[in-house]
Amino acid sequence: MTTIRIETLSDTASGQVFAEVYKGEGSAPIMRSAAAFTSHDELADQVLELLRTHFPDHSPFVEDPTIGV
C-alpha cells in the first residue's frame, strides 16, 4: 500500500493557492500545481471532483458520470 498526500499551500507572492502531492514518506513533492486557485476550499473541491471523475464508485446503486447513468 502507498500513501498519497495532497497539501494546499498559499503562494505569498500572488496570494493564490496551489497544491503539492507527496507519495509515501517522501519529503519532496512529486507534483505541484500552479498557484491558480483563490482559496484552499476551491482547490480541495477541484481535487475531489477530479478524484470522483476518475475513480468513481462502481457500486450498482451509485450514479456513474463516466458512463452517463
C-alpha angles and dihedrals in degrees: 000000000000127000118222118194126191119196127190114215137181121241105219093200097057102020088232128123128242137180133235122197122209128191122208116328094328117138094205120073117247091203137019129189127217117267092256107126128093097215144010089247093054091051093046090051091051092050092048092049090051091051093047090051097047099034105036124177103256094199109138090238097054126089109244113206091190091069099030100248 
